mmCIF file of C-alpha atoms in Angstrom:
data_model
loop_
_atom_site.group_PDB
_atom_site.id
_atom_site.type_symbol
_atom_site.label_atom_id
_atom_site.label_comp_id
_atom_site.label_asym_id
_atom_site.label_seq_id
_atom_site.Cartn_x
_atom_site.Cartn_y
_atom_site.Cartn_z
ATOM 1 C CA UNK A 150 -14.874 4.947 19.885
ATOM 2 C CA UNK A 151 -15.642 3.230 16.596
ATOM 3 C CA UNK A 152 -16.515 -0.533 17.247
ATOM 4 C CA UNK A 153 -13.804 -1.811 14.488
ATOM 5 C CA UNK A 154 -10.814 0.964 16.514
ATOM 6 C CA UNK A 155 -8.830 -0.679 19.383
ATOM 7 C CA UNK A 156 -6.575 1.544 21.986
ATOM 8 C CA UNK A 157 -3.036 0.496 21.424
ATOM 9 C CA UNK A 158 -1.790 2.413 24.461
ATOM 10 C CA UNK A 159 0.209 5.765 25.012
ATOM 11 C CA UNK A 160 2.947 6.839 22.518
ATOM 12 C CA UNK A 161 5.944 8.765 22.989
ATOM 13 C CA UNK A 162 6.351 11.294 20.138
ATOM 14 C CA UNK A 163 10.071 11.799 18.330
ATOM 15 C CA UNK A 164 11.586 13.521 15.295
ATOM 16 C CA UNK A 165 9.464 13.329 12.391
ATOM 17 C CA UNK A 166 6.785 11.978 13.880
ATOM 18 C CA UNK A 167 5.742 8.772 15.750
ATOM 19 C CA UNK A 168 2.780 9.170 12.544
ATOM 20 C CA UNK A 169 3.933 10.622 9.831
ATOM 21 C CA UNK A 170 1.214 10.159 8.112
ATOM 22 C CA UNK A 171 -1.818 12.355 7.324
ATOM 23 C CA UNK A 172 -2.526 15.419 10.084
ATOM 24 C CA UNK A 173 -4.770 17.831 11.110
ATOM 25 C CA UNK A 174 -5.200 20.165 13.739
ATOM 26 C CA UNK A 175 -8.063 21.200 15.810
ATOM 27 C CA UNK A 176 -8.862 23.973 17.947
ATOM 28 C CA UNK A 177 -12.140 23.071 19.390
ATOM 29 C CA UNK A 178 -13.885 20.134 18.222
ATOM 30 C CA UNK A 179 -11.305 16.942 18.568
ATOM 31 C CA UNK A 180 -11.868 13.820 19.895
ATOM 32 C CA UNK A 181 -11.349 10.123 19.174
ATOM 33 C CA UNK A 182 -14.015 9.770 16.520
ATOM 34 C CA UNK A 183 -12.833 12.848 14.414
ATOM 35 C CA UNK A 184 -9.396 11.836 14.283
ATOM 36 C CA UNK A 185 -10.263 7.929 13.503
ATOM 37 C CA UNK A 186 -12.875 9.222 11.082
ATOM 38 C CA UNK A 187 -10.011 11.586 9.133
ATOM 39 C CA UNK A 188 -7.468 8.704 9.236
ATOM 40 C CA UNK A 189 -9.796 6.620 8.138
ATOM 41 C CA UNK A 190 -10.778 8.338 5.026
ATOM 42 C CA UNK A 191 -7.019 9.126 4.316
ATOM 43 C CA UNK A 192 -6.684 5.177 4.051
ATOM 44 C CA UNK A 193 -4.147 5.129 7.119
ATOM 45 C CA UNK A 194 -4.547 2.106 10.079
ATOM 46 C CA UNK A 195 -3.480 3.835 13.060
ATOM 47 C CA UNK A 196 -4.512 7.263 14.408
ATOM 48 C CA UNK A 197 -2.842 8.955 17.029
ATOM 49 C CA UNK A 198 -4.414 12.222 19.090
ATOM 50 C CA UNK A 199 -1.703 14.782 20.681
ATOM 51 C CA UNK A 200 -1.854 17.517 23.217
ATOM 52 C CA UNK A 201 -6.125 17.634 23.151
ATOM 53 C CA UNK A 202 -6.183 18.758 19.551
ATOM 54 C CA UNK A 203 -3.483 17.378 17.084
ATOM 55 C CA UNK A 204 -4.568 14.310 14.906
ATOM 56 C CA UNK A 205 -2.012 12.394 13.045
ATOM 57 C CA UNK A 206 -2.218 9.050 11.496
ATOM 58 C CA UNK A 207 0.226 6.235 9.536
ATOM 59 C CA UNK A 208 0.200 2.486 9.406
ATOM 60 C CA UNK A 209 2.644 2.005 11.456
ATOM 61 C CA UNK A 210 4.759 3.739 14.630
ATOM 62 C CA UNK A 211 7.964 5.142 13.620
ATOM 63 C CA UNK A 212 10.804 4.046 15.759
ATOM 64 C CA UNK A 213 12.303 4.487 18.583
ATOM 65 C CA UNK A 214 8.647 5.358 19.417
ATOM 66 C CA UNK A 215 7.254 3.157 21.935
ATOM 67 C CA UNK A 216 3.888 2.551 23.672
ATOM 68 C CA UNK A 217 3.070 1.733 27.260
ATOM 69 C CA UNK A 218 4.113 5.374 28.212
ATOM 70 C CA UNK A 219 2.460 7.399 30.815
ATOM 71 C CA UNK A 220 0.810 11.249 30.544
ATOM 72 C CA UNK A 221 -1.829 10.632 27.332
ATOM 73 C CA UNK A 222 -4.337 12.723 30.524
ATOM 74 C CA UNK A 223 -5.283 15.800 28.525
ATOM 75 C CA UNK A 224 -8.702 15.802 27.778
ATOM 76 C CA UNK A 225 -9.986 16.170 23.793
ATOM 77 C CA UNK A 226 -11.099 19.667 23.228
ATOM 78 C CA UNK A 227 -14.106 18.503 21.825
ATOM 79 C CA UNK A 228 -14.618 15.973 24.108
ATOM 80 C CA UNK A 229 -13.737 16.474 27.336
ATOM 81 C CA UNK A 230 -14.692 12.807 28.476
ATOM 82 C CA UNK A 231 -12.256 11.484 25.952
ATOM 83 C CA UNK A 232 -8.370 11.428 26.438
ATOM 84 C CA UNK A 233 -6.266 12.789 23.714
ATOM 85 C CA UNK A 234 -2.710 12.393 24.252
ATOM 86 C CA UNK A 235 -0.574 14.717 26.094
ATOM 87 C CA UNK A 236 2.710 17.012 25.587
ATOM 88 C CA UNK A 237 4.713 15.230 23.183
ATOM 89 C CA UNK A 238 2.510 11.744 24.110
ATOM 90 C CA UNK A 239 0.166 10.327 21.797
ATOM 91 C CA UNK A 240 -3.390 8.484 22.266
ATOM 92 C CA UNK A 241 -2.947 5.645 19.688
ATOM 93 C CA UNK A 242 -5.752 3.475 18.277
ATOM 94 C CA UNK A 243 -5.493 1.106 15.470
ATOM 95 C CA UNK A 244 -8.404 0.238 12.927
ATOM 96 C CA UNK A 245 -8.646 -3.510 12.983
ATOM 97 C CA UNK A 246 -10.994 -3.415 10.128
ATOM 98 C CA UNK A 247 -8.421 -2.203 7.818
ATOM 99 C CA UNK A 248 -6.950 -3.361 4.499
ATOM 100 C CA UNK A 249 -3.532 -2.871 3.459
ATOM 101 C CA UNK A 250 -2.196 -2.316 0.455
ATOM 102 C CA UNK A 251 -0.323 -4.822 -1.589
ATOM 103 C CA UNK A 252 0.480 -6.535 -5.111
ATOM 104 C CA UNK A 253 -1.865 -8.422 -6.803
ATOM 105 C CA UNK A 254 -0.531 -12.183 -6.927
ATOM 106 C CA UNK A 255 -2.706 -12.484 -9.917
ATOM 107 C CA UNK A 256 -5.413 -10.332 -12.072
ATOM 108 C CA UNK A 257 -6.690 -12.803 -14.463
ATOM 109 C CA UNK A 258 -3.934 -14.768 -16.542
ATOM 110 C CA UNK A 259 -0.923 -12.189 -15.531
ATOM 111 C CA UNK A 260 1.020 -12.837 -12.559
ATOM 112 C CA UNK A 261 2.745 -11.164 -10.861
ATOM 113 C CA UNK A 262 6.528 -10.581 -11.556
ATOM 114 C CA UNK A 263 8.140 -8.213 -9.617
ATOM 115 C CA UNK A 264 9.448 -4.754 -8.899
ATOM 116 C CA UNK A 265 11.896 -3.735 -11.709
ATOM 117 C CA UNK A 266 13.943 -0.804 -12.002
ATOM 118 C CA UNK A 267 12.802 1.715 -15.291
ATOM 119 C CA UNK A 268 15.678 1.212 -18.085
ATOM 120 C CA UNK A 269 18.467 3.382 -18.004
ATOM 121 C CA UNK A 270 17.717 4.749 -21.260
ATOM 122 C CA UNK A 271 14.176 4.674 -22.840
ATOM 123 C CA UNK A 272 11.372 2.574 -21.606
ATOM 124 C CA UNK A 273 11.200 -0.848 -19.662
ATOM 125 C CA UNK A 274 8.067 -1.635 -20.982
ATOM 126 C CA UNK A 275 7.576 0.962 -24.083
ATOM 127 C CA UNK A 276 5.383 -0.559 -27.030
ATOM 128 C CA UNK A 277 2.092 0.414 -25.679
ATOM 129 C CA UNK A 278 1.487 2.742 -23.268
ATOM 130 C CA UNK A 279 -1.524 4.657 -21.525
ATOM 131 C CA UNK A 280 -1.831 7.233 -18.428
ATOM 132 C CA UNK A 281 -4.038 8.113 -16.269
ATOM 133 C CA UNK A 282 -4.243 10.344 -13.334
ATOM 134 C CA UNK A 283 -7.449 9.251 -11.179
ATOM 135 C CA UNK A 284 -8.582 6.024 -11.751
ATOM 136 C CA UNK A 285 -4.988 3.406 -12.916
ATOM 137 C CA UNK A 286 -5.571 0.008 -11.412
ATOM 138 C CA UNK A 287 -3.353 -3.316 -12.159
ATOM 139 C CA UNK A 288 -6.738 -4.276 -13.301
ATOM 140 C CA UNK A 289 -7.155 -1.707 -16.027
ATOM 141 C CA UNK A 290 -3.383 -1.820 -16.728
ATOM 142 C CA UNK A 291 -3.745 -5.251 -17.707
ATOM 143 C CA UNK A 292 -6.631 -5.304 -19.417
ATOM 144 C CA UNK A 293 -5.410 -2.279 -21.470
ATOM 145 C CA UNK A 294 -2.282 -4.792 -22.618
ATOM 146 C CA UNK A 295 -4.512 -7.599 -23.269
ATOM 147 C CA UNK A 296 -6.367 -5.460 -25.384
ATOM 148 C CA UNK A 297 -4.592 -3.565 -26.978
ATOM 149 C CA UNK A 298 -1.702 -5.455 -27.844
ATOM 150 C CA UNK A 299 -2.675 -9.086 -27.972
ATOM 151 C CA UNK A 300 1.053 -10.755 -27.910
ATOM 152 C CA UNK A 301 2.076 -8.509 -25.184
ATOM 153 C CA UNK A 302 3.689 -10.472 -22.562
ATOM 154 C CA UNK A 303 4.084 -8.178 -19.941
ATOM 155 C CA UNK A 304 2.531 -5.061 -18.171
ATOM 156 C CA UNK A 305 3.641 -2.892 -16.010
ATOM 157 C CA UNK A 306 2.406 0.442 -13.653
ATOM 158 C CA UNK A 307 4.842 3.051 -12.914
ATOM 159 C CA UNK A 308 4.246 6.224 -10.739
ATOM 160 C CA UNK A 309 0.614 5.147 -9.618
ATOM 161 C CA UNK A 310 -0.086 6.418 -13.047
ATOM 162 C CA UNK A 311 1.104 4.937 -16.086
ATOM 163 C CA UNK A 312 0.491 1.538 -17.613
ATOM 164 C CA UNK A 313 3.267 0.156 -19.829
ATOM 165 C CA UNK A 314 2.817 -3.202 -22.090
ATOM 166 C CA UNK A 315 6.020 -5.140 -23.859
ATOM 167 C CA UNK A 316 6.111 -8.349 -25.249
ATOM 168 C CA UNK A 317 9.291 -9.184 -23.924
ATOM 169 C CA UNK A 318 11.372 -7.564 -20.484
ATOM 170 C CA UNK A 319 14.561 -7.142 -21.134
ATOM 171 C CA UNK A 320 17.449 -9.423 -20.288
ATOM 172 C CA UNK A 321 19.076 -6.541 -18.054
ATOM 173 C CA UNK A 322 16.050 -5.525 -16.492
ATOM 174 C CA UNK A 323 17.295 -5.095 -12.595
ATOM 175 C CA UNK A 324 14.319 -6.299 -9.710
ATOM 176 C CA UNK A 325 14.668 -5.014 -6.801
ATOM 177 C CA UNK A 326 12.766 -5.973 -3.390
ATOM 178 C CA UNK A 327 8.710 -5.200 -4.625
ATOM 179 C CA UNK A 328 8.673 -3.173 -1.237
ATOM 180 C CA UNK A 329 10.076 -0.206 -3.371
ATOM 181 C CA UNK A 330 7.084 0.112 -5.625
ATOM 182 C CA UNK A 331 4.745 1.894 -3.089
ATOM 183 C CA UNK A 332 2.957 4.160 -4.433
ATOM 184 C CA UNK A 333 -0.509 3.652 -4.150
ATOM 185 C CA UNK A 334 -2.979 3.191 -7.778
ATOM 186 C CA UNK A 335 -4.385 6.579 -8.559
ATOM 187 C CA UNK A 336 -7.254 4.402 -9.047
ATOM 188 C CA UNK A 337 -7.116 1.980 -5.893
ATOM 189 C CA UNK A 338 -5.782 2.558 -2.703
ATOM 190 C CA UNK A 339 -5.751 -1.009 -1.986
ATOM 191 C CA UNK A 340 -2.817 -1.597 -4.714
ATOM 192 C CA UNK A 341 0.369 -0.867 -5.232
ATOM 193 C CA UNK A 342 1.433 0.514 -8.542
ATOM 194 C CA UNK A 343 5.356 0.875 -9.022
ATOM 195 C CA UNK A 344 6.354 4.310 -7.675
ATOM 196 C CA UNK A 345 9.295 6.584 -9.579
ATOM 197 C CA UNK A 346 11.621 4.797 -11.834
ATOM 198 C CA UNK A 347 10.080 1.904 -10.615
ATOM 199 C CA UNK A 348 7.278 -0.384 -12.245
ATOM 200 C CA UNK A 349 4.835 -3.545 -10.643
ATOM 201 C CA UNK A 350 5.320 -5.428 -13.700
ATOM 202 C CA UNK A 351 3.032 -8.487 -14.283
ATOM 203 C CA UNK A 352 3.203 -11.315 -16.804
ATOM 204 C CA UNK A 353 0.793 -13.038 -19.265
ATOM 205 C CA UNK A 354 0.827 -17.457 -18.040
ATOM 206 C CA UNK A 355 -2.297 -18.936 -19.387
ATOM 207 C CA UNK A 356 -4.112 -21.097 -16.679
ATOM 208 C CA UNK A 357 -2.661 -24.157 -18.205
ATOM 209 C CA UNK A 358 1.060 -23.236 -17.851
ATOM 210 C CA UNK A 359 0.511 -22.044 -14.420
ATOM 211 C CA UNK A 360 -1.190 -25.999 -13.318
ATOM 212 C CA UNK A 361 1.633 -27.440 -15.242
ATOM 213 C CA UNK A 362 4.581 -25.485 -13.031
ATOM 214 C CA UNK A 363 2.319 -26.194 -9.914
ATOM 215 C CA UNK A 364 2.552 -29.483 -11.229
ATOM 216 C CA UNK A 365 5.921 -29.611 -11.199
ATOM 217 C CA UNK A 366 6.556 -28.058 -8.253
ATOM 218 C CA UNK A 367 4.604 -30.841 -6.566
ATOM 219 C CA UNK A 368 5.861 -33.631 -7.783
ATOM 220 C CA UNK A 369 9.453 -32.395 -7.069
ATOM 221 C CA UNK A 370 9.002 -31.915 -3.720
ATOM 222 C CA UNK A 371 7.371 -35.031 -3.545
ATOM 223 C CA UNK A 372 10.670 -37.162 -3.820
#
């Protein structure tokens, strides 16, 4: 077992999966490693081996799934001093190492906003725009704004893809809970960008303005 992977204990599986995640199968050459290796690489926490050969892998259990259960005895079929799982039980390990995902509190002077609903009819975020399929980041969204349109106040990353820049957001723009944007930067698996009808939008506060709200803040709760 990989020094940073920890045994959680013995899962029970259920409908649609205690990991529902990334799988693989394997007819003769699982074990622990393989399965922590291919979970790994598929940027998922937890990795779960089933019935000697039958990796799967999430970053988190689906409930009512529980560990603690008993019969994770069959041995890995490529492996047979290593335990993987059972009938419908699951040998579950979980990466310590690992990174989740999230927004950005801040990439330079932009902050981040929100999760905002795409506008009912036409663009949230329309006077600049870019896409691109492999390598969007809220980095390179943001820069691309900055750059190319100077007074743009706000940028925003729909569908893991696209990069939008206004410089205003719309008085009926709708956020919802940033939770809903999570699909993952085509770019950066590490960062969340928007996910369909949905955009991380971020917003341009020089340094200064963000000291003088922190400022404020302060000496509010101060009295």
């Amino acid at each position: 077992m990989n020094g940073s992977w920890k045994y959680m204990g013995c899962a029970n599986e259920v409908e649609g999966r205690t990991l529902p995640g990334a799988a693989y199968a394997s007819g003769d050459s699982m074990t622990v490693e393989s399965c922590q290796a291919f979970c790994a690489a598929n940027n998922f926490a937890l990795a779960g081996i089933e019935y000697s050969s039958e990796c799967y892998c999430a970053n988190q259990i689906t409930s009512p799934a529980t560990l603690g259960n008993t019969d994770c005895s069959m041995p890995c079929n490529g492996n047979t001093l290593e335990l993987c799982g059972g009938p419908s039980r699951l040998s579950v390990f979980n990466n310590t190492a690992y990174v989740y995902p999230s927004h950005p509190k801040s990439v330079g002077q932009y902050a981040y906003s929100g999760c905002y609903q795409e506008a009912a009819g036409g663009r949230l975020l329309g006077a600049v725009v870019y896409a691109d399929g492999t390598n969007m980041s809220v980095e390179s969204c943001v820069a691309f704004c900055q750059s190319n349109m100077p007074d743009g106040t706000y940028a925003g990353i729909e569908y893991a893809s696209e990069c939008y820049c206004a410089s205003t957001l719309p008085t009926a723009a709708v956020l919802v809970a940033s939770t809903s944007c999570n699909m993952l930067c085509s770019g950066n698996n590490k960062e969340y960008c928007g996910a369909g009808g949905l955009l991380d939008v971020y917003k341009y506060q020089p340094v200064l303005l963000r000291d003088k709200k922190r400022w404020q803040k302060n000496y509010l709760e101060a009295f």
